[in-house]
PDB file of C-alpha atoms in Angstrom:
ATOM      1  CA  PRO A  13       0.000   0.000   0.000  1.00 43.00           C
ATOM      2  CA  SER A  14       1.146   3.472  -0.802  1.00 45.00           C
ATOM      3  CA  GLU A  15       1.908   5.896   2.002  1.00 52.00           C
ATOM      4  CA  ASP A  16       0.782   8.773  -0.190  1.00 52.00           C
ATOM      5  CA  VAL A  17      -2.815   9.691   0.691  1.00 48.00           C
ATOM      6  CA  ASN A  18      -3.383  11.133  -2.761  1.00 50.00           C
ATOM      7  CA  ASP A  19      -2.369   7.841  -4.384  1.00 52.00           C
ATOM      8  CA  GLU A  20      -4.780   5.927  -2.132  1.00 48.00           C
ATOM      9  CA  SER A  21      -7.625   8.300  -3.002  1.00 46.00           C
ATOM     10  CA  ALA A  22      -6.894   7.842  -6.689  1.00 45.00           C
ATOM     11  CA  ALA A  23      -7.046   4.060  -6.289  1.00 46.00           C
ATOM     12  CA  VAL A  24     -10.450   4.303  -4.582  1.00 45.00           C
ATOM     13  CA  ASN A  25     -11.744   6.592  -7.325  1.00 49.00           C
ATOM     14  CA  ASP A  26     -10.537   4.156  -9.983  1.00 54.00           C
ATOM     15  CA  THR A  27     -12.466   1.358  -8.266  1.00 52.00           C
ATOM     16  CA  ASN A  28     -15.654   3.409  -8.139  1.00 58.00           C
ATOM     17  CA  SER A  29     -15.274   4.475 -11.755  1.00 71.00           C
ATOM     18  CA  GLU A  30     -15.065   0.847 -12.894  1.00 74.00           C
ATOM     19  CA  LEU A  31     -18.475   0.178 -11.345  1.00 79.00           C
ATOM     20  CA  GLU A  32     -19.980   3.404 -12.671  1.00 80.00           C
ATOM     21  CA  LEU A  33     -19.042   2.316 -16.189  1.00 80.00           C
ATOM     22  CA  VAL A  34     -21.403  -0.687 -15.953  1.00 82.00           C
ATOM     23  CA  ARG A  35     -24.207   0.468 -13.623  1.00 83.00           C
ATOM     24  CA  GLY A  36     -27.461   0.651 -15.573  1.00 81.00           C
ATOM     25  CA  VAL A  37     -25.679  -0.078 -18.870  1.00 84.00           C
ATOM     26  CA  CYS A  38     -27.303  -2.298 -21.513  1.00 86.00           C
ATOM     27  CA  ILE A  39     -24.870  -4.433 -23.481  1.00 81.00           C
ATOM     28  CA  ALA A  40     -26.337  -5.450 -26.834  1.00 79.00           C
ATOM     29  CA  PRO A  41     -25.988  -9.144 -27.785  1.00 74.00           C
ATOM     30  CA  GLN A  42     -23.670  -8.301 -30.672  1.00 76.00           C
ATOM     31  CA  ASP A  43     -21.337  -6.462 -28.270  1.00 77.00           C
ATOM     32  CA  MET A  44     -21.009  -9.398 -25.867  1.00 78.00           C
ATOM     33  CA  PRO A  45     -18.134 -11.873 -26.200  1.00 78.00           C
ATOM     34  CA  GLU A  46     -18.991 -15.118 -27.985  1.00 75.00           C
ATOM     35  CA  ASP A  47     -17.884 -17.152 -24.973  1.00 74.00           C
ATOM     36  CA  ALA A  48     -17.524 -15.169 -21.758  1.00 72.00           C
ATOM     37  CA  ASN A  49     -16.099 -18.252 -20.013  1.00 70.00           C
ATOM     38  CA  ARG A  50     -12.977 -17.991 -22.168  1.00 77.00           C
ATOM     39  CA  GLU A  51     -12.417 -14.351 -21.285  1.00 81.00           C
ATOM     40  CA  PRO A  52      -9.697 -13.508 -18.727  1.00 85.00           C
ATOM     41  CA  ILE A  53     -10.763 -12.887 -15.116  1.00 82.00           C
ATOM     42  CA  LYS A  54      -9.705  -9.564 -13.587  1.00 87.00           C
ATOM     43  CA  VAL A  55      -9.953  -9.061  -9.815  1.00 87.00           C
ATOM     44  CA  THR A  56      -9.152  -5.957  -7.778  1.00 89.00           C
ATOM     45  CA  ALA A  57      -9.289  -5.857  -3.952  1.00 91.00           C
ATOM     46  CA  ASP A  58      -7.639  -4.311  -0.921  1.00 92.00           C
ATOM     47  CA  GLN A  59      -6.373  -7.640   0.377  1.00 92.00           C
ATOM     48  CA  VAL A  60      -5.964 -11.234  -0.849  1.00 91.00           C
ATOM     49  CA  GLU A  61      -5.236 -14.555   0.843  1.00 91.00           C
ATOM     50  CA  ALA A  62      -4.546 -17.682  -1.183  1.00 89.00           C
ATOM     51  CA  LYS A  63      -4.304 -21.407  -0.568  1.00 87.00           C
ATOM     52  CA  THR A  64      -2.774 -23.199  -3.527  1.00 84.00           C
ATOM     53  CA  ASN A  65      -5.298 -25.282  -5.508  1.00 82.00           C
ATOM     54  CA  GLN A  66      -7.988 -24.623  -2.863  1.00 85.00           C
ATOM     55  CA  LYS A  67      -9.288 -21.078  -2.720  1.00 88.00           C
ATOM     56  CA  VAL A  68      -8.427 -17.416  -3.020  1.00 89.00           C
ATOM     57  CA  THR A  69     -10.177 -14.932  -0.703  1.00 91.00           C
ATOM     58  CA  TYR A  70     -10.403 -11.264  -1.663  1.00 92.00           C
ATOM     59  CA  SER A  71     -11.601  -8.586   0.763  1.00 91.00           C
ATOM     60  CA  GLY A  72     -12.195  -4.861   0.686  1.00 89.00           C
ATOM     61  CA  ASP A  73     -13.821  -3.173  -2.356  1.00 88.00           C
ATOM     62  CA  VAL A  74     -13.683  -6.371  -4.391  1.00 90.00           C
ATOM     63  CA  ILE A  75     -14.478  -6.130  -8.110  1.00 90.00           C
ATOM     64  CA  LEU A  76     -14.420  -9.233 -10.301  1.00 86.00           C
ATOM     65  CA  GLN A  77     -14.847  -8.871 -14.068  1.00 86.00           C
ATOM     66  CA  GLN A  78     -15.012 -11.465 -16.825  1.00 83.00           C
ATOM     67  CA  GLY A  79     -16.304 -10.584 -20.280  1.00 82.00           C
ATOM     68  CA  ASN A  80     -19.719  -8.956 -19.889  1.00 83.00           C
ATOM     69  CA  ARG A  81     -20.020  -9.944 -16.196  1.00 84.00           C
ATOM     70  CA  THR A  82     -19.143  -7.806 -13.197  1.00 88.00           C
ATOM     71  CA  VAL A  83     -19.396  -8.754  -9.513  1.00 87.00           C
ATOM     72  CA  ALA A  84     -18.620  -6.317  -6.685  1.00 91.00           C
ATOM     73  CA  ALA A  85     -18.724  -7.128  -2.951  1.00 92.00           C
ATOM     74  CA  ASP A  86     -17.066  -6.656   0.424  1.00 92.00           C
ATOM     75  CA  THR A  87     -15.541 -10.143   0.234  1.00 92.00           C
ATOM     76  CA  ALA A  88     -15.277 -12.771  -2.479  1.00 91.00           C
ATOM     77  CA  THR A  89     -13.880 -16.287  -2.454  1.00 91.00           C
ATOM     78  CA  LEU A  90     -12.793 -18.089  -5.606  1.00 87.00           C
ATOM     79  CA  HIS A  91     -12.878 -21.852  -5.058  1.00 87.00           C
ATOM     80  CA  GLN A  92     -10.449 -23.842  -7.198  1.00 82.00           C
ATOM     81  CA  PRO A  93     -10.456 -25.958  -9.248  1.00 82.00           C
ATOM     82  CA  GLU A  94     -14.284 -25.749  -9.244  1.00 82.00           C
ATOM     83  CA  ASN A  95     -14.057 -22.131 -10.475  1.00 83.00           C
ATOM     84  CA  ILE A  96     -16.949 -21.078  -8.208  1.00 88.00           C
ATOM     85  CA  VAL A  97     -17.130 -17.583  -6.724  1.00 86.00           C
ATOM     86  CA  THR A  98     -18.972 -16.775  -3.501  1.00 90.00           C
ATOM     87  CA  ALA A  99     -19.407 -13.062  -2.768  1.00 90.00           C
ATOM     88  CA  GLU A 100     -20.926 -11.526   0.359  1.00 91.00           C
ATOM     89  CA  GLY A 101     -21.666  -8.058   1.698  1.00 88.00           C
ATOM     90  CA  ASP A 102     -23.204  -5.283  -0.475  1.00 89.00           C
ATOM     91  CA  VAL A 103     -23.088  -7.558  -3.516  1.00 91.00           C
ATOM     92  CA  TYR A 104     -23.591  -6.089  -6.985  1.00 91.00           C
ATOM     93  CA  PHE A 105     -24.002  -8.251 -10.111  1.00 89.00           C
ATOM     94  CA  HIS A 106     -24.221  -7.090 -13.733  1.00 88.00           C
ATOM     95  CA  ASP A 107     -24.253  -9.187 -16.892  1.00 83.00           C
ATOM     96  CA  GLY A 108     -25.273  -6.641 -19.518  1.00 82.00           C
ATOM     97  CA  THR A 109     -29.030  -7.279 -19.429  1.00 82.00           C
ATOM     98  CA  VAL A 110     -29.793  -7.163 -15.686  1.00 85.00           C
ATOM     99  CA  GLU A 111     -28.171  -5.749 -12.572  1.00 89.00           C
ATOM    100  CA  VAL A 112     -28.810  -7.173  -9.104  1.00 90.00           C
ATOM    101  CA  TYR A 113     -28.093  -5.944  -5.584  1.00 92.00           C
ATOM    102  CA  SER A 114     -28.118  -8.752  -3.016  1.00 92.00           C
ATOM    103  CA  ASP A 115     -26.731 -10.025   0.288  1.00 90.00           C
ATOM    104  CA  ARG A 116     -24.922 -12.985  -1.219  1.00 91.00           C
ATOM    105  CA  ILE A 117     -24.166 -14.490  -4.611  1.00 90.00           C
ATOM    106  CA  GLN A 118     -22.662 -17.780  -5.671  1.00 89.00           C
ATOM    107  CA  SER A 119     -21.660 -18.118  -9.294  1.00 84.00           C
ATOM    108  CA  ASN A 120     -20.026 -20.831 -11.384  1.00 85.00           C
ATOM    109  CA  LEU A 121     -17.693 -19.095 -13.830  1.00 76.00           C
ATOM    110  CA  ASP A 122     -17.652 -22.119 -16.160  1.00 79.00           C
ATOM    111  CA  THR A 123     -21.415 -22.622 -16.524  1.00 78.00           C
ATOM    112  CA  GLU A 124     -22.626 -19.081 -15.598  1.00 75.00           C
ATOM    113  CA  ASP A 125     -25.064 -20.640 -13.092  1.00 84.00           C
ATOM    114  CA  SER A 126     -25.716 -18.214 -10.219  1.00 85.00           C
ATOM    115  CA  GLU A 127     -27.805 -17.866  -7.069  1.00 89.00           C
ATOM    116  CA  MET A 128     -28.531 -14.506  -5.416  1.00 90.00           C
ATOM    117  CA  ASP A 129     -30.231 -14.109  -2.004  1.00 90.00           C
ATOM    118  CA  ASN A 130     -32.478 -11.199  -0.930  1.00 91.00           C
ATOM    119  CA  ALA A 131     -32.107  -9.562  -4.315  1.00 91.00           C
ATOM    120  CA  VAL A 132     -33.245  -6.268  -5.812  1.00 92.00           C
ATOM    121  CA  TYR A 133     -33.000  -6.346  -9.610  1.00 90.00           C
ATOM    122  CA  ASN A 134     -33.265  -3.905 -12.471  1.00 90.00           C
ATOM    123  CA  MET A 135     -33.374  -4.734 -16.180  1.00 86.00           C
ATOM    124  CA  THR A 136     -30.922  -2.616 -18.145  1.00 86.00           C
ATOM    125  CA  CYS A 137     -32.081  -3.208 -21.740  1.00 83.00           C
ATOM    126  CA  GLU A 138     -35.804  -2.706 -21.113  1.00 81.00           C
ATOM    127  CA  ALA A 139     -38.191  -1.414 -18.482  1.00 82.00           C
ATOM    128  CA  GLY A 140     -38.618  -3.708 -15.495  1.00 85.00           C
ATOM    129  CA  ARG A 141     -37.487  -4.059 -11.903  1.00 90.00           C
ATOM    130  CA  GLY A 142     -38.426  -5.836  -8.696  1.00 91.00           C
ATOM    131  CA  GLU A 143     -37.328  -7.848  -5.694  1.00 92.00           C
ATOM    132  CA  ALA A 144     -36.968 -11.548  -4.910  1.00 92.00           C
ATOM    133  CA  GLU A 145     -36.164 -13.800  -2.003  1.00 92.00           C
ATOM    134  CA  ARG A 146     -33.809 -15.646  -4.340  1.00 90.00           C
ATOM    135  CA  ILE A 147     -32.810 -15.291  -7.990  1.00 88.00           C
ATOM    136  CA  THR A 148     -31.521 -18.395  -9.756  1.00 88.00           C
ATOM    137  CA  LYS A 149     -29.690 -17.916 -13.055  1.00 83.00           C
ATOM    138  CA  ASN A 150     -29.192 -21.046 -15.159  1.00 82.00           C
ATOM    139  CA  GLY A 151     -26.506 -20.415 -17.765  1.00 69.00           C
ATOM    140  CA  ILE A 152     -26.962 -17.327 -19.881  1.00 64.00           C
ATOM    141  CA  ALA A 153     -30.549 -17.961 -20.914  1.00 68.00           C
ATOM    142  CA  PHE A 154     -32.852 -18.576 -17.939  1.00 79.00           C
ATOM    143  CA  TYR A 155     -33.841 -16.680 -14.777  1.00 83.00           C
ATOM    144  CA  ARG A 156     -36.113 -17.853 -11.952  1.00 88.00           C
ATOM    145  CA  LEU A 157     -37.283 -15.575  -9.115  1.00 90.00           C
ATOM    146  CA  LYS A 158     -38.599 -17.098  -5.880  1.00 91.00           C
ATOM    147  CA  ASN A 159     -41.279 -14.995  -4.132  1.00 93.00           C
ATOM    148  CA  GLY A 160     -40.548 -12.129  -6.503  1.00 92.00           C
ATOM    149  CA  THR A 161     -42.164  -8.967  -7.818  1.00 92.00           C
ATOM    150  CA  TYR A 162     -42.156  -7.252 -11.211  1.00 89.00           C
ATOM    151  CA  THR A 163     -43.141  -3.734 -12.260  1.00 89.00           C
ATOM    152  CA  THR A 164     -42.204  -1.142 -14.864  1.00 86.00           C
ATOM    153  CA  CYS A 165     -42.860   1.768 -12.473  1.00 88.00           C
ATOM    154  CA  PRO A 166     -39.825   3.972 -11.760  1.00 87.00           C
ATOM    155  CA  PRO A 167     -37.821   3.395  -8.549  1.00 85.00           C
ATOM    156  CA  GLY A 168     -39.719   4.453  -5.454  1.00 84.00           C
ATOM    157  CA  ASP A 169     -43.098   4.127  -7.198  1.00 87.00           C
ATOM    158  CA  LYS A 170     -45.343   1.137  -6.398  1.00 80.00           C
ATOM    159  CA  SER A 171     -48.449   2.225  -8.274  1.00 87.00           C
ATOM    160  CA  TRP A 172     -48.739  -1.341  -9.572  1.00 89.00           C
ATOM    161  CA  GLN A 173     -46.766  -4.561  -9.525  1.00 90.00           C
ATOM    162  CA  PHE A 174     -47.042  -8.300 -10.025  1.00 90.00           C
ATOM    163  CA  SER A 175     -46.150 -10.591  -7.119  1.00 92.00           C
ATOM    164  CA  ALA A 176     -45.660 -14.323  -7.584  1.00 93.00           C
ATOM    165  CA  THR A 177     -44.195 -17.335  -5.802  1.00 93.00           C
ATOM    166  CA  SER A 178     -42.176 -17.983  -8.967  1.00 92.00           C
ATOM    167  CA  ILE A 179     -41.280 -15.788 -11.963  1.00 90.00           C
ATOM    168  CA  GLU A 180     -39.465 -17.416 -14.875  1.00 89.00           C
ATOM    169  CA  ARG A 181     -38.031 -15.924 -18.033  1.00 83.00           C
ATOM    170  CA  GLU A 182     -35.749 -16.910 -20.888  1.00 80.00           C
ATOM    171  CA  THR A 183     -33.219 -14.139 -21.567  1.00 70.00           C
ATOM    172  CA  ASP A 184     -34.185 -13.765 -25.247  1.00 71.00           C
ATOM    173  CA  SER A 185     -37.938 -14.151 -24.616  1.00 77.00           C
ATOM    174  CA  PRO A 186     -40.168 -11.055 -24.595  1.00 77.00           C
ATOM    175  CA  PHE A 187     -42.467 -12.769 -22.074  1.00 82.00           C
ATOM    176  CA  ALA A 188     -42.264 -13.843 -18.431  1.00 85.00           C
ATOM    177  CA  ASP A 189     -44.203 -16.695 -16.799  1.00 89.00           C
ATOM    178  CA  LEU A 190     -45.694 -16.039 -13.346  1.00 91.00           C
ATOM    179  CA  TYR A 191     -46.983 -18.765 -11.025  1.00 93.00           C
ATOM    180  CA  ASN A 192     -49.466 -17.977  -8.237  1.00 93.00           C
ATOM    181  CA  ALA A 193     -49.513 -14.410  -9.482  1.00 91.00           C
ATOM    182  CA  ARG A 194     -51.187 -11.448  -7.825  1.00 91.00           C
ATOM    183  CA  PHE A 195     -51.754  -8.077  -9.456  1.00 88.00           C
ATOM    184  CA  GLU A 196     -51.383  -5.320  -6.849  1.00 89.00           C
ATOM    185  CA  ILE A 197     -52.221  -1.611  -6.942  1.00 87.00           C
ATOM    186  CA  ALA A 198     -50.463   0.389  -4.222  1.00 85.00           C
ATOM    187  CA  ASP A 199     -49.657  -2.910  -2.455  1.00 84.00           C
ATOM    188  CA  VAL A 200     -53.356  -3.902  -2.447  1.00 88.00           C
ATOM    189  CA  PRO A 201     -54.076  -7.244  -4.241  1.00 88.00           C
ATOM    190  CA  VAL A 202     -56.659  -6.792  -7.024  1.00 83.00           C
ATOM    191  CA  PHE A 203     -56.821 -10.249  -8.586  1.00 83.00           C
ATOM    192  CA  TYR A 204     -55.139 -13.646  -8.420  1.00 88.00           C
ATOM    193  CA  MET A 205     -54.163 -16.057 -11.198  1.00 86.00           C
ATOM    194  CA  PRO A 206     -52.532 -19.486 -10.717  1.00 92.00           C
ATOM    195  CA  TYR A 207     -50.594 -18.883 -13.953  1.00 89.00           C
ATOM    196  CA  LEU A 208     -49.999 -15.732 -15.948  1.00 85.00           C
ATOM    197  CA  ARG A 209     -47.797 -14.816 -18.919  1.00 84.00           C
ATOM    198  CA  VAL A 210     -46.942 -11.142 -19.310  1.00 80.00           C
ATOM    199  CA  PRO A 211     -44.895  -9.268 -21.925  1.00 77.00           C
ATOM    200  CA  VAL A 212     -41.749  -7.593 -20.582  1.00 74.00           C
ATOM    201  CA  GLY A 213     -40.728  -5.900 -23.823  1.00 68.00           C
ATOM    202  CA  LYS A 214     -42.478  -4.084 -26.652  1.00 72.00           C
ATOM    203  CA  GLU A 215     -43.990  -7.257 -28.131  1.00 75.00           C
ATOM    204  CA  ARG A 216     -47.767  -7.675 -28.007  1.00 82.00           C
ATOM    205  CA  LEU A 217     -49.482 -10.657 -26.420  1.00 82.00           C
ATOM    206  CA  THR A 218     -53.098 -11.810 -26.590  1.00 87.00           C
ATOM    207  CA  GLY A 219     -54.751 -11.749 -23.177  1.00 84.00           C
ATOM    208  CA  PHE A 220     -56.518  -9.653 -20.552  1.00 83.00           C
ATOM    209  CA  LEU A 221     -55.339  -6.098 -19.892  1.00 82.00           C
ATOM    210  CA  TYR A 222     -55.465  -4.398 -16.503  1.00 76.00           C
ATOM    211  CA  PRO A 223     -59.056  -4.123 -15.195  1.00 82.00           C
ATOM    212  CA  SER A 224     -60.618  -0.780 -14.316  1.00 86.00           C
ATOM    213  CA  LEU A 225     -62.725  -0.142 -11.194  1.00 86.00           C
ATOM    214  CA  SER A 226     -64.690   3.029 -10.453  1.00 91.00           C
ATOM    215  CA  TYR A 227     -67.839   4.358  -8.808  1.00 93.00           C
ATOM    216  CA  GLY A 228     -70.096   7.272  -9.742  1.00 92.00           C
ATOM    217  CA  SER A 229     -73.557   8.548  -8.835  1.00 91.00           C
ATOM    218  CA  ARG A 230     -74.862   8.149 -12.409  1.00 90.00           C
ATOM    219  CA  ASP A 231     -73.738   4.628 -13.387  1.00 91.00           C
ATOM    220  CA  GLY A 232     -72.958   3.226  -9.928  1.00 93.00           C
ATOM    221  CA  PHE A 233     -70.191   0.677  -9.516  1.00 93.00           C
ATOM    222  CA  GLU A 234     -68.275   0.123 -12.799  1.00 93.00           C
ATOM    223  CA  LEU A 235     -65.978  -2.751 -13.735  1.00 93.00           C
ATOM    224  CA  GLU A 236     -64.172  -3.017 -17.085  1.00 93.00           C
ATOM    225  CA  THR A 237     -62.131  -6.100 -18.056  1.00 91.00           C
ATOM    226  CA  PRO A 238     -60.475  -5.455 -21.450  1.00 93.00           C
ATOM    227  CA  PHE A 239     -59.343  -8.422 -23.536  1.00 94.00           C
ATOM    228  CA  TYR A 240     -56.639  -7.762 -26.142  1.00 93.00           C
ATOM    229  CA  TRP A 241     -56.463  -9.901 -29.305  1.00 94.00           C
ATOM    230  CA  ASN A 242     -53.179  -9.703 -31.240  1.00 92.00           C
ATOM    231  CA  ILE A 243     -54.595 -10.774 -34.607  1.00 93.00           C
ATOM    232  CA  ALA A 244     -51.625  -9.906 -36.848  1.00 92.00           C
ATOM    233  CA  PRO A 245     -48.664  -7.476 -36.926  1.00 90.00           C
ATOM    234  CA  ASN A 246     -50.933  -4.857 -38.562  1.00 93.00           C
ATOM    235  CA  TYR A 247     -54.300  -5.785 -36.991  1.00 94.00           C
ATOM    236  CA  ASP A 248     -55.502  -6.010 -33.425  1.00 96.00           C
ATOM    237  CA  MET A 249     -58.731  -5.817 -31.428  1.00 96.00           C
ATOM    238  CA  THR A 250     -59.706  -4.914 -27.877  1.00 97.00           C
ATOM    239  CA  ILE A 251     -62.988  -6.314 -26.509  1.00 96.00           C
ATOM    240  CA  THR A 252     -64.146  -4.745 -23.245  1.00 96.00           C
ATOM    241  CA  PRO A 253     -67.148  -5.986 -21.248  1.00 95.00           C
ATOM    242  CA  LYS A 254     -68.269  -3.186 -18.908  1.00 95.00           C
ATOM    243  CA  TYR A 255     -70.587  -3.789 -15.977  1.00 94.00           C
ATOM    244  CA  MET A 256     -72.518  -0.833 -14.484  1.00 93.00           C
ATOM    245  CA  SER A 257     -74.598  -1.601 -11.403  1.00 92.00           C
ATOM    246  CA  ASN A 258     -77.171   1.130 -12.252  1.00 91.00           C
ATOM    247  CA  ARG A 259     -77.475   0.228 -15.934  1.00 91.00           C
ATOM    248  CA  GLY A 260     -76.356  -3.313 -16.741  1.00 91.00           C
ATOM    249  CA  LEU A 261     -73.795  -4.950 -19.008  1.00 93.00           C
ATOM    250  CA  GLN A 262     -72.331  -3.052 -21.945  1.00 94.00           C
ATOM    251  CA  LEU A 263     -69.986  -4.452 -24.617  1.00 95.00           C
ATOM    252  CA  ASN A 264     -67.338  -2.191 -26.172  1.00 96.00           C
ATOM    253  CA  SER A 265     -64.878  -3.115 -28.904  1.00 96.00           C
ATOM    254  CA  GLU A 266     -62.180  -1.480 -31.017  1.00 97.00           C
ATOM    255  CA  CYS A 267     -60.330  -2.905 -34.008  1.00 97.00           C
ATOM    256  CA  ARG A 268     -57.209  -1.134 -35.276  1.00 96.00           C
ATOM    257  CA  TYR A 269     -55.542  -1.693 -38.631  1.00 96.00           C
ATOM    258  CA  ARG A 270     -52.546  -0.474 -40.620  1.00 95.00           C
ATOM    259  CA  THR A 271     -52.421  -0.971 -44.404  1.00 93.00           C
ATOM    260  CA  GLU A 272     -50.692   0.566 -47.424  1.00 92.00           C
ATOM    261  CA  ALA A 273     -53.769   2.762 -47.851  1.00 91.00           C
ATOM    262  CA  GLY A 274     -53.454   4.199 -44.353  1.00 94.00           C
ATOM    263  CA  ASN A 275     -54.360   3.604 -40.718  1.00 95.00           C
ATOM    264  CA  GLY A 276     -57.736   3.426 -39.059  1.00 96.00           C
ATOM    265  CA  SER A 277     -59.968   1.969 -36.397  1.00 97.00           C
ATOM    266  CA  LEU A 278     -63.444   0.482 -36.081  1.00 97.00           C
ATOM    267  CA  SER A 279     -65.181   0.859 -32.731  1.00 97.00           C
ATOM    268  CA  GLY A 280     -68.608  -0.029 -31.418  1.00 97.00           C
ATOM    269  CA  GLU A 281     -70.695  -0.090 -28.231  1.00 96.00           C
ATOM    270  CA  TYR A 282     -73.809  -2.087 -27.353  1.00 96.00           C
ATOM    271  CA  LEU A 283     -76.072  -1.857 -24.298  1.00 94.00           C
ATOM    272  CA  GLY A 284     -78.839  -4.441 -24.487  1.00 89.00           C
ATOM    273  CA  ASP A 285     -80.932  -3.231 -21.560  1.00 87.00           C
ATOM    274  CA  ASP A 286     -80.500  -0.023 -19.563  1.00 88.00           C
ATOM    275  CA  LYS A 287     -81.990  -0.563 -16.092  1.00 87.00           C
ATOM    276  CA  SER A 288     -82.088   3.191 -15.465  1.00 85.00           C
ATOM    277  CA  ALA A 289     -84.148   3.768 -18.643  1.00 85.00           C
ATOM    278  CA  PRO A 290     -86.073   0.552 -19.406  1.00 82.00           C
ATOM    279  CA  ASP A 291     -88.264   2.225 -22.063  1.00 84.00           C
ATOM    280  CA  GLN A 292     -85.255   3.101 -24.240  1.00 83.00           C
ATOM    281  CA  GLY A 293     -84.591  -0.495 -25.327  1.00 83.00           C
ATOM    282  CA  ALA A 294     -81.234  -1.556 -26.713  1.00 89.00           C
ATOM    283  CA  ARG A 295     -78.762   1.169 -27.604  1.00 90.00           C
ATOM    284  CA  TRP A 296     -75.660   1.002 -29.745  1.00 94.00           C
ATOM    285  CA  GLY A 297     -73.045   3.168 -31.385  1.00 95.00           C
ATOM    286  CA  PHE A 298     -70.566   2.641 -34.220  1.00 96.00           C
ATOM    287  CA  ASN A 299     -67.609   4.611 -35.544  1.00 97.00           C
ATOM    288  CA  TRP A 300     -65.123   4.178 -38.355  1.00 97.00           C
ATOM    289  CA  SER A 301     -62.085   6.434 -38.471  1.00 96.00           C
ATOM    290  CA  HIS A 302     -59.487   6.289 -41.271  1.00 96.00           C
ATOM    291  CA  GLY A 303     -56.522   8.425 -42.233  1.00 96.00           C
ATOM    292  CA  GLY A 304     -54.438   7.923 -45.348  1.00 90.00           C
ATOM    293  CA  THR A 305     -53.462   9.146 -48.774  1.00 78.00           C
TER     294      THR A 305
END
């Protein structure tokens, strides 16, 4: 160690800058190494203790980097010849597509299998964040969250989130599978599903959208449960049953299209029987809107 305080400060700043270069950064697939396991391993730490052919223990501002992977912690132990790293204390993990803060991580550098306890994660290439009792990473392609949450709200905002006993996702899949899923608004459970698949990217997926609940003096209690139908890349439809306690059941629908002639939408509403005005009979409305050349 240097006796020059300025040199020591510079070393600390260099360590922090290495982490700042990867925090929140998305590494595109084409920019990742073909085989991260063959990349050299770089470790920086304040102190190191080694036992030949057994283990190497690093402590104090530890940063381990290999290819697109970065692990930072208070202490880290590299077990040899198994090539397994165990890091503890303010652990940070980043692999280009997700970053995780946890209490402890164990990672196999040969297979890229990892386990992270009491984790807070944030996706770096798309919107999405959450927490989990444990995150299991199998290779480079599969993540499983035990007792985890998922939301696209910004940090500090829990307007809505999904909670599930298990959340699974393939790295290159635009969808995540949730088991025993609950949809929560401001930490209040709204509905439960034993299984749910949700999109985590920009891709569209056929299924129910978020329900809407409201109450007013005119229509009473209102419940809307939209169903989205992804018909084709340039066609889709939303069908929305709407229940009004003072009026009855209304059916709303909207079909959107995009063609060479332009873009447009077809929408319609139908109320078979209005309890607040029984003499009116069935009522309906229809609209076609188109814009083009």
